[in-house]
């Protein structure tokens, strides 16, 4: 039984409150590009899924699309685990396309962007312009409440 990645199933704690507030409660319509990073299993994909629904976006695997398909999509974009098998040229083109069309972007990774060794320096510059949001390792409060929630779900 897999828990759905909805807002109702996302538990907010000190470790993820800033990230949740930045992405989900964000009322600043001038922020279009977010980069969410944190340790593996910290809740990035769940939070990104909530953001994706809120912003009516398409989840992309950049390596499975050619440039023309990316242009045709013309929607807000989510790329989860952006640095896995990255095609830097396509990613750079995608960012430029989204910026020119005022589309929103959310990238997630367990690697902080400044720690990634870009081959394409212009891509590094573009990603540095993103609003950087960190989600921290789950704290004791979150872990204990997740255990209780998962145990309760067994009986429902």
PDB file of C-alpha atoms in Angstrom:
ATOM      1  CA  UNK A   1       0.000   0.000   0.000  1.00  0.00           C
ATOM      2  CA  UNK A   2       1.766   3.139  -1.226  1.00  0.00           C
ATOM      3  CA  UNK A   3       0.906   6.491   0.335  1.00  0.00           C
ATOM      4  CA  UNK A   4      -0.164   9.092  -2.199  1.00  0.00           C
ATOM      5  CA  UNK A   5       1.906  12.225  -2.606  1.00  0.00           C
ATOM      6  CA  UNK A   6      -0.887  14.644  -1.692  1.00  0.00           C
ATOM      7  CA  UNK A   7      -0.804  17.664   0.581  1.00  0.00           C
ATOM      8  CA  UNK A   8      -3.028  15.840   3.095  1.00  0.00           C
ATOM      9  CA  UNK A   9      -0.355  13.155   3.459  1.00  0.00           C
ATOM     10  CA  UNK A  10       2.553  15.582   3.886  1.00  0.00           C
ATOM     11  CA  UNK A  11       3.485  16.089   7.532  1.00  0.00           C
ATOM     12  CA  UNK A  12       5.027  19.474   8.262  1.00  0.00           C
ATOM     13  CA  UNK A  13       7.779  19.639  10.870  1.00  0.00           C
ATOM     14  CA  UNK A  14      10.710  21.920  11.694  1.00  0.00           C
ATOM     15  CA  UNK A  15      12.865  20.019   9.185  1.00  0.00           C
ATOM     16  CA  UNK A  16      10.611  20.782   6.214  1.00  0.00           C
ATOM     17  CA  UNK A  17       8.539  23.822   7.254  1.00  0.00           C
ATOM     18  CA  UNK A  18      10.662  26.377   5.387  1.00  0.00           C
ATOM     19  CA  UNK A  19      10.610  24.263   2.216  1.00  0.00           C
ATOM     20  CA  UNK A  20       6.843  23.681   2.511  1.00  0.00           C
ATOM     21  CA  UNK A  21       6.128  27.357   3.123  1.00  0.00           C
ATOM     22  CA  UNK A  22       8.444  28.462   0.292  1.00  0.00           C
ATOM     23  CA  UNK A  23       6.942  26.124  -2.301  1.00  0.00           C
ATOM     24  CA  UNK A  24       3.329  25.620  -1.253  1.00  0.00           C
ATOM     25  CA  UNK A  25       2.353  28.709   0.725  1.00  0.00           C
ATOM     26  CA  UNK A  26       4.389  30.971  -1.543  1.00  0.00           C
ATOM     27  CA  UNK A  27       2.336  34.015  -2.448  1.00  0.00           C
ATOM     28  CA  UNK A  28       5.189  35.738  -4.269  1.00  0.00           C
ATOM     29  CA  UNK A  29       4.179  35.453  -7.899  1.00  0.00           C
ATOM     30  CA  UNK A  30       7.565  36.811  -8.968  1.00  0.00           C
ATOM     31  CA  UNK A  31       9.380  33.572  -8.110  1.00  0.00           C
ATOM     32  CA  UNK A  32       9.189  31.186 -11.055  1.00  0.00           C
ATOM     33  CA  UNK A  33      12.252  28.978 -10.636  1.00  0.00           C
ATOM     34  CA  UNK A  34      12.846  26.805  -7.590  1.00  0.00           C
ATOM     35  CA  UNK A  35      15.582  24.330  -6.791  1.00  0.00           C
ATOM     36  CA  UNK A  36      14.679  21.989  -3.909  1.00  0.00           C
ATOM     37  CA  UNK A  37      17.534  19.980  -2.461  1.00  0.00           C
ATOM     38  CA  UNK A  38      18.078  17.732   0.521  1.00  0.00           C
ATOM     39  CA  UNK A  39      19.114  14.266   1.551  1.00  0.00           C
ATOM     40  CA  UNK A  40      17.609  11.210  -0.086  1.00  0.00           C
ATOM     41  CA  UNK A  41      14.308  10.168   1.525  1.00  0.00           C
ATOM     42  CA  UNK A  42      13.787  13.637   3.029  1.00  0.00           C
ATOM     43  CA  UNK A  43      10.447  14.246   1.276  1.00  0.00           C
ATOM     44  CA  UNK A  44      11.598  16.151  -1.824  1.00  0.00           C
ATOM     45  CA  UNK A  45       9.548  14.101  -4.279  1.00  0.00           C
ATOM     46  CA  UNK A  46       6.436  14.323  -2.109  1.00  0.00           C
ATOM     47  CA  UNK A  47       6.755  18.094  -1.756  1.00  0.00           C
ATOM     48  CA  UNK A  48       7.514  18.436  -5.479  1.00  0.00           C
ATOM     49  CA  UNK A  49       4.387  16.442  -6.291  1.00  0.00           C
ATOM     50  CA  UNK A  50       2.268  18.834  -4.218  1.00  0.00           C
ATOM     51  CA  UNK A  51       3.903  21.806  -5.962  1.00  0.00           C
ATOM     52  CA  UNK A  52       3.299  20.140  -9.314  1.00  0.00           C
ATOM     53  CA  UNK A  53      -0.446  19.773  -8.681  1.00  0.00           C
ATOM     54  CA  UNK A  54      -0.726  23.326  -7.359  1.00  0.00           C
ATOM     55  CA  UNK A  55       1.034  24.744 -10.430  1.00  0.00           C
ATOM     56  CA  UNK A  56      -0.521  22.498 -13.092  1.00  0.00           C
ATOM     57  CA  UNK A  57       2.802  21.313 -14.388  1.00  0.00           C
ATOM     58  CA  UNK A  58       4.190  18.372 -16.280  1.00  0.00           C
ATOM     59  CA  UNK A  59       6.865  16.121 -14.806  1.00  0.00           C
ATOM     60  CA  UNK A  60       9.672  15.712 -17.320  1.00  0.00           C
ATOM     61  CA  UNK A  61      12.536  13.345 -17.823  1.00  0.00           C
ATOM     62  CA  UNK A  62      14.705  15.711 -19.853  1.00  0.00           C
ATOM     63  CA  UNK A  63      16.540  12.840 -21.569  1.00  0.00           C
ATOM     64  CA  UNK A  64      13.363  11.356 -23.053  1.00  0.00           C
ATOM     65  CA  UNK A  65      12.341  14.486 -24.959  1.00  0.00           C
ATOM     66  CA  UNK A  66      13.854  16.290 -27.881  1.00  0.00           C
ATOM     67  CA  UNK A  67      13.916  20.075 -28.023  1.00  0.00           C
ATOM     68  CA  UNK A  68      10.811  20.367 -30.241  1.00  0.00           C
ATOM     69  CA  UNK A  69       8.759  18.255 -27.821  1.00  0.00           C
ATOM     70  CA  UNK A  70       9.869  20.444 -24.930  1.00  0.00           C
ATOM     71  CA  UNK A  71       8.727  23.571 -26.781  1.00  0.00           C
ATOM     72  CA  UNK A  72       5.372  21.964 -27.586  1.00  0.00           C
ATOM     73  CA  UNK A  73       4.722  21.120 -23.935  1.00  0.00           C
ATOM     74  CA  UNK A  74       4.627  24.825 -22.987  1.00  0.00           C
ATOM     75  CA  UNK A  75       3.642  24.123 -19.364  1.00  0.00           C
ATOM     76  CA  UNK A  76       5.184  24.610 -15.947  1.00  0.00           C
ATOM     77  CA  UNK A  77       7.905  21.992 -15.430  1.00  0.00           C
ATOM     78  CA  UNK A  78       8.984  19.635 -12.659  1.00  0.00           C
ATOM     79  CA  UNK A  79      12.170  17.610 -12.999  1.00  0.00           C
ATOM     80  CA  UNK A  80      12.751  15.340 -10.013  1.00  0.00           C
ATOM     81  CA  UNK A  81      16.372  14.266  -9.434  1.00  0.00           C
ATOM     82  CA  UNK A  82      17.571  16.695 -12.083  1.00  0.00           C
ATOM     83  CA  UNK A  83      21.254  15.745 -11.872  1.00  0.00           C
ATOM     84  CA  UNK A  84      20.733  12.053 -12.658  1.00  0.00           C
ATOM     85  CA  UNK A  85      21.831  11.360 -16.238  1.00  0.00           C
ATOM     86  CA  UNK A  86      21.690  15.052 -17.065  1.00  0.00           C
ATOM     87  CA  UNK A  87      21.846  16.416 -20.584  1.00  0.00           C
ATOM     88  CA  UNK A  88      23.157  19.899 -19.880  1.00  0.00           C
ATOM     89  CA  UNK A  89      22.383  21.368 -23.305  1.00  0.00           C
ATOM     90  CA  UNK A  90      18.746  20.246 -23.185  1.00  0.00           C
ATOM     91  CA  UNK A  91      18.402  21.462 -19.626  1.00  0.00           C
ATOM     92  CA  UNK A  92      19.861  24.853 -20.536  1.00  0.00           C
ATOM     93  CA  UNK A  93      17.487  25.125 -23.493  1.00  0.00           C
ATOM     94  CA  UNK A  94      14.525  24.126 -21.322  1.00  0.00           C
ATOM     95  CA  UNK A  95      15.334  26.784 -18.724  1.00  0.00           C
ATOM     96  CA  UNK A  96      15.655  29.469 -21.396  1.00  0.00           C
ATOM     97  CA  UNK A  97      12.370  28.385 -22.965  1.00  0.00           C
ATOM     98  CA  UNK A  98      10.563  28.513 -19.622  1.00  0.00           C
ATOM     99  CA  UNK A  99      12.021  31.905 -18.760  1.00  0.00           C
ATOM    100  CA  UNK A 100      10.975  33.350 -22.123  1.00  0.00           C
ATOM    101  CA  UNK A 101       7.413  32.010 -21.685  1.00  0.00           C
ATOM    102  CA  UNK A 102       7.112  32.920 -17.950  1.00  0.00           C
ATOM    103  CA  UNK A 103       6.693  29.263 -17.041  1.00  0.00           C
ATOM    104  CA  UNK A 104       7.486  27.932 -13.588  1.00  0.00           C
ATOM    105  CA  UNK A 105      10.228  25.371 -12.965  1.00  0.00           C
ATOM    106  CA  UNK A 106      10.982  23.142 -10.009  1.00  0.00           C
ATOM    107  CA  UNK A 107      14.098  20.986  -9.940  1.00  0.00           C
ATOM    108  CA  UNK A 108      14.883  18.579  -7.118  1.00  0.00           C
ATOM    109  CA  UNK A 109      18.137  16.875  -6.209  1.00  0.00           C
ATOM    110  CA  UNK A 110      20.010  15.405  -3.285  1.00  0.00           C
ATOM    111  CA  UNK A 111      22.989  17.418  -4.575  1.00  0.00           C
ATOM    112  CA  UNK A 112      23.192  21.120  -3.755  1.00  0.00           C
ATOM    113  CA  UNK A 113      23.601  22.933  -7.102  1.00  0.00           C
ATOM    114  CA  UNK A 114      26.827  24.693  -6.062  1.00  0.00           C
ATOM    115  CA  UNK A 115      28.331  21.247  -5.417  1.00  0.00           C
ATOM    116  CA  UNK A 116      27.557  19.982  -8.924  1.00  0.00           C
ATOM    117  CA  UNK A 117      30.365  20.138 -11.481  1.00  0.00           C
ATOM    118  CA  UNK A 118      28.714  21.642 -14.572  1.00  0.00           C
ATOM    119  CA  UNK A 119      30.415  21.293 -17.923  1.00  0.00           C
ATOM    120  CA  UNK A 120      28.242  24.042 -19.379  1.00  0.00           C
ATOM    121  CA  UNK A 121      29.045  27.193 -17.374  1.00  0.00           C
ATOM    122  CA  UNK A 122      25.990  29.041 -18.715  1.00  0.00           C
ATOM    123  CA  UNK A 123      23.797  26.325 -17.198  1.00  0.00           C
ATOM    124  CA  UNK A 124      25.532  26.781 -13.860  1.00  0.00           C
ATOM    125  CA  UNK A 125      24.805  30.496 -14.048  1.00  0.00           C
ATOM    126  CA  UNK A 126      21.126  29.903 -14.886  1.00  0.00           C
ATOM    127  CA  UNK A 127      20.624  27.466 -12.000  1.00  0.00           C
ATOM    128  CA  UNK A 128      22.341  29.867  -9.576  1.00  0.00           C
ATOM    129  CA  UNK A 129      19.518  32.311 -10.357  1.00  0.00           C
ATOM    130  CA  UNK A 130      16.921  29.847  -9.039  1.00  0.00           C
ATOM    131  CA  UNK A 131      15.335  30.273  -5.617  1.00  0.00           C
ATOM    132  CA  UNK A 132      17.232  27.679  -3.558  1.00  0.00           C
ATOM    133  CA  UNK A 133      15.191  25.743  -0.973  1.00  0.00           C
ATOM    134  CA  UNK A 134      16.575  23.091   1.353  1.00  0.00           C
ATOM    135  CA  UNK A 135      14.588  20.333   3.001  1.00  0.00           C
ATOM    136  CA  UNK A 136      16.383  18.851   5.974  1.00  0.00           C
ATOM    137  CA  UNK A 137      16.793  15.306   7.209  1.00  0.00           C
ATOM    138  CA  UNK A 138      13.577  14.177   8.959  1.00  0.00           C
ATOM    139  CA  UNK A 139      13.627  15.062  12.652  1.00  0.00           C
ATOM    140  CA  UNK A 140      12.418  12.864  15.526  1.00  0.00           C
ATOM    141  CA  UNK A 141       8.990  14.529  15.584  1.00  0.00           C
ATOM    142  CA  UNK A 142       8.414  13.804  11.905  1.00  0.00           C
ATOM    143  CA  UNK A 143       9.721  10.231  12.051  1.00  0.00           C
ATOM    144  CA  UNK A 144       7.584   9.335  15.082  1.00  0.00           C
ATOM    145  CA  UNK A 145       4.468  10.853  13.510  1.00  0.00           C
ATOM    146  CA  UNK A 146       5.114   9.033  10.239  1.00  0.00           C
ATOM    147  CA  UNK A 147       5.388   5.735  12.118  1.00  0.00           C
ATOM    148  CA  UNK A 148       2.103   6.418  13.921  1.00  0.00           C
ATOM    149  CA  UNK A 149       0.406   7.449  10.658  1.00  0.00           C
ATOM    150  CA  UNK A 150       1.636   4.351   8.807  1.00  0.00           C
ATOM    151  CA  UNK A 151       0.581   2.075  11.675  1.00  0.00           C
ATOM    152  CA  UNK A 152      -2.895   3.640  11.711  1.00  0.00           C
ATOM    153  CA  UNK A 153      -3.229   3.207   7.941  1.00  0.00           C
ATOM    154  CA  UNK A 154      -2.756  -0.550   8.364  1.00  0.00           C
ATOM    155  CA  UNK A 155      -6.000  -0.699  10.334  1.00  0.00           C
ATOM    156  CA  UNK A 156      -8.087   1.480   8.046  1.00  0.00           C
TER     157      UNK A 156
END
